[in-house]
């Protein structure tokens, strides 16, 4: 009786081993098929997704402090300005995108060719300002349509701007924030 018991245990052990090997083989086959599906069929979708999901250096301007007079009245403070920017690396057709943005937001970009040239010479991942200090209505339109394919590469940057309570009088004494224009840049 004992030899029979050993033989049934051996057969049972071999059967179990073959079932386990079969399950492992099927599992690996499923993994390989799924990997091929993700790489071959869905590869372009995930490539585009990964291109947009990269680490980028972002320039964050520092806000300047509020200036008070001797009676604790505000002379100069800061306000938020919204700049519309375009990043060349994320836009399929820069010209069509700029024309669409100009018509959609009624930006009034006077010299579109000059802006296109500025974008062409800028680095791929550096945002270029399309319009500075856009209105709240334009900002709301851009944010509402952010997921639209026409808005790929279009962003809104918040930039601090000095707000002089008494107007521009005394800006040269109290401090001025602004970008250097091309004329001064050539002199430097």
Coordinates of N, CA and C in Angstrom, one line a residue:
X1 N 0.8 -1.2 0.0 CA 0.0 0.0 0.0 C 0.8 1.3 0.0
X2 N 2.0 1.2 0.6 CA 2.8 2.4 0.7 C 3.4 2.8 -0.7
X3 N 3.8 1.8 -1.6 CA 4.3 2.2 -2.9 C 3.2 3.0 -3.7
X4 N 2.0 2.6 -3.5 CA 0.9 3.2 -4.2 C 0.7 4.7 -3.7
X5 N 0.9 4.9 -2.5 CA 0.7 6.2 -1.9 C 1.8 7.1 -2.4
X6 N 3.1 6.6 -2.5 CA 4.2 7.4 -3.0 C 3.9 7.8 -4.4
X7 N 3.4 6.9 -5.2 CA 3.2 7.2 -6.6 C 2.1 8.2 -6.8
X8 N 1.0 8.1 -6.0 CA 0.0 9.2 -6.1 C 0.4 10.5 -5.7
X9 N 1.3 10.5 -4.6 CA 1.9 11.8 -4.2 C 2.8 12.4 -5.3
X10 N 3.6 11.5 -5.9 CA 4.5 11.9 -7.0 C 3.7 12.5 -8.2
X11 N 2.6 11.8 -8.5 CA 1.8 12.3 -9.6 C 1.1 13.6 -9.2
X12 N 0.6 13.7 -8.0 CA 0.0 14.9 -7.5 C 1.0 16.1 -7.5
X13 N 2.2 15.8 -7.1 CA 3.3 16.9 -7.1 C 3.6 17.3 -8.5
X14 N 3.7 16.4 -9.4 CA 4.0 16.7 -10.8 C 2.9 17.5 -11.5
X15 N 1.7 17.1 -11.1 CA 0.5 17.8 -11.7 C 0.5 19.3 -11.2
X16 N 0.7 19.4 -9.9 CA 0.8 20.8 -9.3 C 1.9 21.6 -9.9
X17 N 3.0 21.0 -10.1 CA 4.1 21.8 -10.7 C 3.8 22.2 -12.1
X18 N 3.2 21.3 -12.9 CA 2.9 21.7 -14.2 C 1.8 22.8 -14.3
X19 N 0.9 22.7 -13.4 CA -0.2 23.8 -13.3 C 0.5 25.1 -12.9
X20 N 1.4 25.1 -12.0 CA 2.1 26.4 -11.6 C 2.9 26.9 -12.7
X21 N 3.6 26.0 -13.4 CA 4.4 26.5 -14.6 C 3.5 27.0 -15.7
X22 N 2.4 26.4 -15.9 CA 1.4 26.9 -16.9 C 0.9 28.2 -16.5
X23 N 0.5 28.4 -15.3 CA 0.0 29.7 -14.8 C 1.1 30.8 -14.9
X24 N 2.3 30.5 -14.6 CA 3.4 31.5 -14.7 C 3.6 31.8 -16.2
X25 N 3.6 30.8 -17.1 CA 3.7 31.1 -18.5 C 2.6 31.9 -19.1
X26 N 1.3 31.7 -18.7 CA 0.2 32.5 -19.1 C 0.3 33.9 -18.6
X27 N 0.8 34.1 -17.4 CA 0.9 35.4 -16.8 C 2.0 36.2 -17.6
X28 N 3.1 35.6 -17.9 CA 4.1 36.3 -18.7 C 3.6 36.6 -20.1
X29 N 2.9 35.7 -20.6 CA 2.3 35.9 -22.0 C 1.4 37.1 -21.9
X30 N 0.5 37.2 -20.9 CA -0.4 38.4 -20.8 C 0.4 39.7 -20.6
X31 N 1.5 39.6 -19.8 CA 2.3 40.8 -19.6 C 3.0 41.2 -20.9
X32 N 3.5 40.3 -21.7 CA 4.2 40.6 -22.9 C 3.2 41.2 -23.9
X33 N 2.0 40.6 -24.0 CA 0.9 41.1 -24.9 C 0.5 42.5 -24.5
X34 N 0.4 42.8 -23.2 CA 0.0 44.1 -22.7 C 1.1 45.1 -23.0
X35 N 2.3 44.7 -22.8 CA 3.5 45.6 -23.1 C 3.5 45.9 -24.6
X36 N 3.3 45.0 -25.4 CA 3.3 45.2 -26.9 C 2.2 46.2 -27.2
X37 N 1.0 46.0 -26.6 CA -0.1 46.9 -26.9 C 0.2 48.3 -26.5
X38 N 0.8 48.5 -25.3 CA 1.1 49.8 -24.8 C 2.2 50.5 -25.7
X39 N 3.2 49.7 -26.1 CA 4.3 50.2 -26.9 C 3.9 50.5 -28.4
X40 N 3.2 49.6 -29.0 CA 3.0 49.7 -30.4 C 1.7 50.4 -30.7
X41 N 0.6 50.0 -30.1 CA -0.7 50.6 -30.4 C -0.8 52.0 -29.7
X42 N -0.5 52.1 -28.5 CA -0.7 53.3 -27.7 C 0.6 54.1 -27.5
X43 N 1.6 53.8 -28.2 CA 2.9 54.4 -28.0 C 2.9 55.9 -28.3
X44 N 2.3 56.4 -29.4 CA 2.3 57.8 -29.7 C 1.5 58.6 -28.7
X45 N 0.5 58.1 -28.1 CA -0.3 58.8 -27.1 C 0.6 59.0 -25.9
X46 N 1.2 57.9 -25.4 CA 2.0 58.0 -24.2 C 3.3 58.8 -24.5
X47 N 3.8 58.8 -25.7 CA 5.0 59.7 -26.0 C 4.6 61.1 -25.9
X48 N 3.5 61.5 -26.5 CA 3.0 62.9 -26.3 C 2.8 63.3 -24.9
X49 N 2.2 62.4 -24.1 CA 1.9 62.7 -22.7 C 3.2 62.9 -22.0
X50 N 4.2 62.1 -22.2 CA 5.5 62.2 -21.5 C 6.3 63.5 -22.0
X51 N 6.1 63.9 -23.2 CA 6.7 65.1 -23.7 C 6.2 66.3 -22.9
X52 N 4.9 66.3 -22.6 CA 4.3 67.4 -21.9 C 4.6 67.4 -20.4
X53 N 5.0 66.2 -19.9 CA 5.2 66.0 -18.5 C 6.6 66.0 -18.1
X54 N 7.4 67.0 -18.5 CA 8.8 67.0 -18.1 C 9.1 68.1 -17.1
X55 N 10.2 68.0 -16.5 CA 10.6 69.0 -15.6 C 11.1 70.2 -16.3
X56 N 10.7 71.4 -15.9 CA 11.1 72.6 -16.5 C 11.5 73.7 -15.5
X57 N 12.5 74.5 -15.8 CA 12.8 75.6 -14.9 C 11.8 76.7 -15.1
X58 N 11.3 77.2 -14.1 CA 10.3 78.2 -14.1 C 10.9 79.5 -13.4
X59 N 10.9 80.6 -14.1 CA 11.3 81.8 -13.5 C 10.2 82.4 -12.7
X60 N 10.4 82.6 -11.4 CA 9.4 83.2 -10.6 C 9.9 84.6 -10.1
X61 N 9.3 85.7 -10.6 CA 9.8 87.0 -10.1 C 9.4 87.3 -8.7
X62 N 10.4 87.9 -8.0 CA 10.1 88.3 -6.6 C 9.3 89.5 -6.5
X63 N 8.4 89.6 -5.6 CA 7.6 90.8 -5.4 C 8.5 91.7 -4.5
X64 N 8.3 93.0 -4.8 CA 9.0 94.0 -4.0 C 8.1 94.5 -2.9
X65 N 8.7 95.0 -1.9 CA 7.9 95.4 -0.7 C 7.0 96.7 -0.9
X66 N 6.1 96.8 0.0 CA 5.3 98.0 0.0 C 6.0 99.2 0.6
X67 N 5.9 100.4 0.0 CA 6.6 101.5 0.6 C 5.6 102.4 1.2
X68 N 5.8 102.8 2.5 CA 4.9 103.7 3.2 C 5.6 105.0 3.4
X69 N 4.8 106.1 3.6 CA 5.4 107.3 4.0 C 5.4 107.4 5.6
X70 N 5.8 108.5 6.1 CA 6.0 108.7 7.6 C 4.6 108.6 8.3
X71 N 3.5 108.8 7.6 CA 2.2 108.7 8.3 C 1.5 107.3 8.0
X72 N 2.3 106.4 7.6 CA 1.8 105.0 7.3 C 0.8 104.9 6.2
X73 N 0.9 105.8 5.2 CA 0.1 105.7 4.0 C 0.9 105.1 3.0
X74 N 0.2 104.2 2.2 CA 0.9 103.5 1.1 C 1.3 104.5 0.0
X75 N 2.5 104.5 -0.4 CA 3.0 105.3 -1.6 C 3.1 104.4 -2.8
X76 N 3.7 103.2 -2.6 CA 3.9 102.2 -3.7 C 3.6 100.8 -3.2
X77 N 2.8 100.1 -3.9 CA 2.5 98.7 -3.6 C 2.6 97.9 -4.9
X78 N 2.3 96.6 -4.9 CA 2.3 95.7 -6.0 C 0.9 95.3 -6.4
X79 N 0.8 95.0 -7.7 CA -0.5 94.4 -8.2 C -0.1 93.3 -9.2
X80 N -1.0 92.4 -9.4 CA -0.7 91.2 -10.3 C -1.0 91.7 -11.7
X81 N -0.1 91.3 -12.6 CA -0.2 91.6 -14.0 C -0.2 90.2 -14.7
X82 N -1.1 89.9 -15.6 CA -1.2 88.6 -16.3 C -0.6 88.8 -17.7
X83 N 0.5 88.0 -18.0 CA 1.1 88.0 -19.3 C 0.7 86.7 -20.0
X84 N 0.3 86.8 -21.2 CA 0.0 85.7 -22.1 C 1.3 85.3 -22.8
X85 N 1.7 84.0 -22.6 CA 2.9 83.5 -23.1 C 2.7 82.3 -24.0
X86 N 3.7 82.0 -24.9 CA 3.6 80.9 -25.8 C 5.0 80.2 -25.6
X87 N 4.9 78.8 -25.5 CA 6.1 78.0 -25.5 C 6.2 77.2 -26.8
X88 N 7.2 77.5 -27.5 CA 7.4 76.9 -28.9 C 7.4 75.4 -28.9
X89 N 7.9 74.7 -27.9 CA 8.0 73.3 -27.9 C 6.7 72.6 -27.8
X90 N 5.7 73.2 -27.3 CA 4.4 72.6 -27.1 C 3.3 73.0 -28.2
X91 N 3.7 73.8 -29.1 CA 2.8 74.3 -30.2 C 3.1 73.6 -31.5
X92 N 2.1 73.1 -32.2 CA 2.3 72.4 -33.4 C 2.5 73.4 -34.5
X93 N 1.7 74.5 -34.6 CA 1.8 75.5 -35.7 C 1.8 76.9 -35.0
X94 N 2.9 77.5 -34.9 CA 3.0 78.8 -34.1 C 2.1 79.9 -34.8
X95 N 2.2 80.0 -36.1 CA 1.5 81.0 -36.9 C 0.0 80.9 -36.7
X96 N -0.5 79.7 -36.9 CA -2.0 79.5 -36.7 C -2.4 79.7 -35.3
X97 N -1.6 79.3 -34.3 CA -2.0 79.5 -32.9 C -2.0 81.0 -32.6
X98 N -1.0 81.8 -33.1 CA -1.0 83.2 -32.9 C -2.2 83.9 -33.5
X99 N -2.5 83.5 -34.8 CA -3.6 84.2 -35.5 C -4.9 83.8 -34.7
X100 N -5.1 82.6 -34.3 CA -6.3 82.2 -33.5 C -6.4 83.0 -32.2
X101 N -5.2 83.1 -31.5 CA -5.2 83.9 -30.2 C -5.6 85.4 -30.5
X102 N -5.0 85.9 -31.6 CA -5.3 87.3 -31.9 C -6.8 87.6 -32.2
X103 N -7.4 86.6 -32.9 CA -8.8 86.8 -33.3 C -9.7 86.4 -32.1
X104 N -9.3 85.4 -31.3 CA -10.2 84.9 -30.2 C -10.2 85.9 -29.1
X105 N -9.1 86.4 -28.7 CA -9.0 87.3 -27.6 C -9.0 88.8 -28.0
X106 N -9.0 89.1 -29.3 CA -8.9 90.5 -29.8 C -7.8 91.2 -29.1
X107 N -6.6 90.6 -29.3 CA -5.4 91.2 -28.6 C -4.9 92.4 -29.2
X108 N -5.0 92.5 -30.5 CA -4.5 93.7 -31.2 C -3.0 93.6 -31.3
X109 N -2.5 92.4 -31.7 CA -1.0 92.3 -31.9 C -0.7 93.0 -33.2
X110 N 0.0 94.1 -33.1 CA 0.2 94.9 -34.3 C 1.2 94.2 -35.3
X111 N 2.3 93.9 -34.8 CA 3.3 93.3 -35.7 C 3.5 91.8 -35.4
X112 N 2.7 91.0 -36.1 CA 2.7 89.6 -35.9 C 4.0 89.0 -36.4
X113 N 4.5 89.5 -37.5 CA 5.7 89.0 -38.1 C 6.9 89.1 -37.1
X114 N 7.0 90.3 -36.4 CA 8.1 90.5 -35.5 C 8.0 89.5 -34.3
X115 N 6.7 89.3 -33.9 CA 6.5 88.3 -32.8 C 6.9 86.9 -33.2
X116 N 6.5 86.5 -34.4 CA 6.9 85.2 -34.9 C 8.4 85.1 -35.0
X117 N 9.1 86.1 -35.5 CA 10.6 86.1 -35.5 C 11.2 86.0 -34.1
X118 N 10.6 86.6 -33.1 CA 11.1 86.6 -31.8 C 10.9 85.2 -31.2
X119 N 9.8 84.5 -31.5 CA 9.5 83.1 -31.1 C 10.5 82.2 -31.8
X120 N 10.8 82.4 -33.1 CA 11.7 81.5 -33.8 C 13.1 81.5 -33.3
X121 N 13.6 82.6 -32.8 CA 15.0 82.7 -32.3 C 15.1 82.3 -30.8
X122 N 13.9 82.2 -30.1 CA 14.0 81.9 -28.7 C 14.2 80.4 -28.5
X123 N 14.7 80.0 -27.3 CA 14.9 78.6 -27.0 C 13.5 77.9 -27.0
X124 N 13.5 76.6 -27.3 CA 12.2 75.8 -27.5 C 11.4 75.9 -26.2
X125 N 12.0 75.8 -25.0 CA 11.2 75.6 -23.8 C 11.1 76.9 -23.0
X126 N 11.5 78.0 -23.6 CA 11.4 79.3 -22.9 C 10.2 80.0 -23.4
X127 N 9.3 80.4 -22.4 CA 8.0 81.1 -22.8 C 8.4 82.5 -23.4
X128 N 7.6 82.9 -24.4 CA 7.8 84.2 -25.0 C 6.4 84.9 -24.8
X129 N 6.5 86.1 -24.3 CA 5.3 86.9 -24.0 C 4.7 87.4 -25.3
X130 N 3.4 87.0 -25.4 CA 2.6 87.4 -26.6 C 2.0 88.8 -26.3
X131 N 1.4 88.9 -25.1 CA 0.7 90.1 -24.7 C 0.9 90.3 -23.2
X132 N 1.3 91.5 -22.8 CA 1.5 91.9 -21.4 C 0.3 92.5 -20.8
X133 N 0.0 92.2 -19.6 CA -1.0 92.8 -18.8 C -2.4 92.7 -19.5
X134 N -2.8 91.4 -19.8 CA -4.1 91.2 -20.4 C -5.2 91.5 -19.5
X135 N -6.4 91.7 -20.0 CA -7.6 92.1 -19.2 C -8.1 90.8 -18.5
X136 N -8.9 91.1 -17.4 CA -9.5 90.0 -16.7 C -10.4 89.1 -17.6
X137 N -11.1 89.8 -18.5 CA -12.0 89.0 -19.5 C -11.2 88.1 -20.3
X138 N -10.0 88.6 -20.9 CA -9.2 87.7 -21.7 C -8.6 86.6 -20.8
X139 N -8.2 86.9 -19.6 CA -7.7 85.8 -18.7 C -8.8 84.8 -18.5
X140 N -10.0 85.2 -18.3 CA -11.1 84.2 -18.1 C -11.3 83.3 -19.3
X141 N -11.2 83.9 -20.5 CA -11.4 83.1 -21.7 C -10.3 82.1 -21.9
X142 N -9.1 82.5 -21.6 CA -7.9 81.6 -21.7 C -8.1 80.4 -20.7
X143 N -8.5 80.8 -19.5 CA -8.6 79.7 -18.5 C -9.8 78.8 -18.8
X144 N -10.8 79.3 -19.4 CA -12.0 78.5 -19.7 C -11.7 77.5 -20.8
X145 N -10.9 77.9 -21.7 CA -10.5 77.0 -22.9 C -9.2 76.4 -22.8
X146 N -8.6 76.3 -21.6 CA -7.3 75.8 -21.4 C -7.0 74.4 -22.0
X147 N -8.0 73.5 -21.9 CA -7.8 72.1 -22.4 C -8.1 72.0 -23.9
X148 N -8.4 73.1 -24.6 CA -8.7 73.1 -26.0 C -7.3 72.8 -26.8
X149 N -7.3 72.1 -27.9 CA -6.1 71.9 -28.6 C -5.5 73.1 -29.2
X150 N -6.3 74.2 -29.3 CA -5.7 75.5 -29.8 C -4.9 76.2 -28.8
X151 N -5.0 75.8 -27.5 CA -4.3 76.4 -26.4 C -3.1 75.6 -26.0
X152 N -2.7 74.6 -26.7 CA -1.4 73.9 -26.4 C -0.3 74.9 -26.4
X153 N 0.5 75.0 -25.4 CA 1.7 75.9 -25.4 C 1.4 77.3 -24.9
X154 N 0.1 77.6 -24.7 CA -0.3 78.9 -24.3 C -0.5 78.9 -22.7
X155 N 0.2 79.8 -22.1 CA 0.1 79.9 -20.6 C -0.1 81.3 -20.2
X156 N -0.5 81.5 -18.9 CA -0.7 82.8 -18.3 C 0.3 82.9 -17.2
X157 N 1.2 83.8 -17.2 CA 2.2 84.1 -16.1 C 1.7 85.3 -15.3
X158 N 1.8 85.1 -14.0 CA 1.5 86.2 -13.1 C 2.8 86.9 -12.7
X159 N 2.8 88.2 -13.0 CA 4.0 89.0 -12.8 C 3.7 90.2 -11.9
X160 N 4.4 90.4 -10.9 CA 4.2 91.6 -10.0 C 4.5 92.9 -10.8
X161 N 3.7 93.9 -10.6 CA 3.9 95.2 -11.3 C 3.8 96.3 -10.2
X162 N 4.6 97.2 -10.2 CA 4.6 98.3 -9.2 C 3.3 99.2 -9.5
X163 N 2.6 99.5 -8.4 CA 1.4 100.3 -8.4 C 1.7 101.6 -7.6
X164 N 1.9 102.7 -8.4 CA 2.2 104.0 -7.7 C 0.9 104.7 -7.4
X165 N 0.6 105.0 -6.1 CA -0.7 105.5 -5.7 C -0.8 106.9 -6.3
X166 N 0.2 107.7 -6.4 CA 0.2 109.1 -6.9 C 0.5 109.2 -8.4
X167 N 0.3 108.1 -9.1 CA 0.6 108.1 -10.5 C 2.1 107.8 -10.7
X168 N 2.6 108.1 -11.9 CA 4.0 107.8 -12.2 C 5.0 108.8 -11.6
X169 N 4.5 109.8 -10.9 CA 5.4 110.8 -10.3 C 6.2 110.2 -9.2
X170 N 7.5 110.3 -9.3 CA 8.4 109.8 -8.3 C 8.8 108.4 -8.6
X171 N 8.5 107.8 -9.7 CA 8.8 106.4 -9.9 C 10.4 106.3 -10.0
X172 N 11.0 107.3 -10.5 CA 12.5 107.2 -10.6 C 13.1 107.2 -9.2
X173 N 12.4 107.8 -8.2 CA 13.0 107.8 -6.8 C 12.6 106.6 -6.0
X174 N 11.4 106.1 -6.2 CA 10.8 105.0 -5.4 C 11.1 103.6 -5.9
X175 N 11.5 103.5 -7.2 CA 11.8 102.2 -7.7 C 10.9 101.9 -8.9
X176 N 11.4 101.2 -9.9 CA 10.7 100.9 -11.1 C 11.0 99.5 -11.5
X177 N 9.9 98.7 -11.8 CA 10.1 97.4 -12.3 C 9.6 97.4 -13.8
X178 N 10.4 96.8 -14.6 CA 10.1 96.7 -16.0 C 11.1 96.0 -16.8
X179 N 10.8 95.7 -18.0 CA 11.7 95.0 -18.9 C 12.5 96.0 -19.7
X180 N 13.7 95.7 -20.0 CA 14.5 96.6 -20.8 C 14.1 96.5 -22.3
X181 N 13.9 97.7 -22.9 CA 13.4 97.7 -24.3 C 14.6 97.5 -25.2
X182 N 14.3 97.2 -26.5 CA 15.4 96.8 -27.4 C 16.4 98.0 -27.7
X183 N 15.9 99.2 -27.6 CA 16.8 100.4 -27.8 C 17.9 100.4 -26.8
X184 N 17.5 100.3 -25.5 CA 18.5 100.3 -24.4 C 19.4 99.1 -24.4
X185 N 18.8 97.9 -24.9 CA 19.6 96.7 -24.9 C 20.7 96.8 -25.9
X186 N 20.5 97.5 -27.1 CA 21.5 97.7 -28.1 C 22.6 98.6 -27.6
X187 N 22.3 99.6 -26.7 CA 23.3 100.4 -26.2 C 24.2 99.7 -25.2
X188 N 23.6 98.8 -24.4 CA 24.4 98.0 -23.4 C 25.2 97.0 -24.2

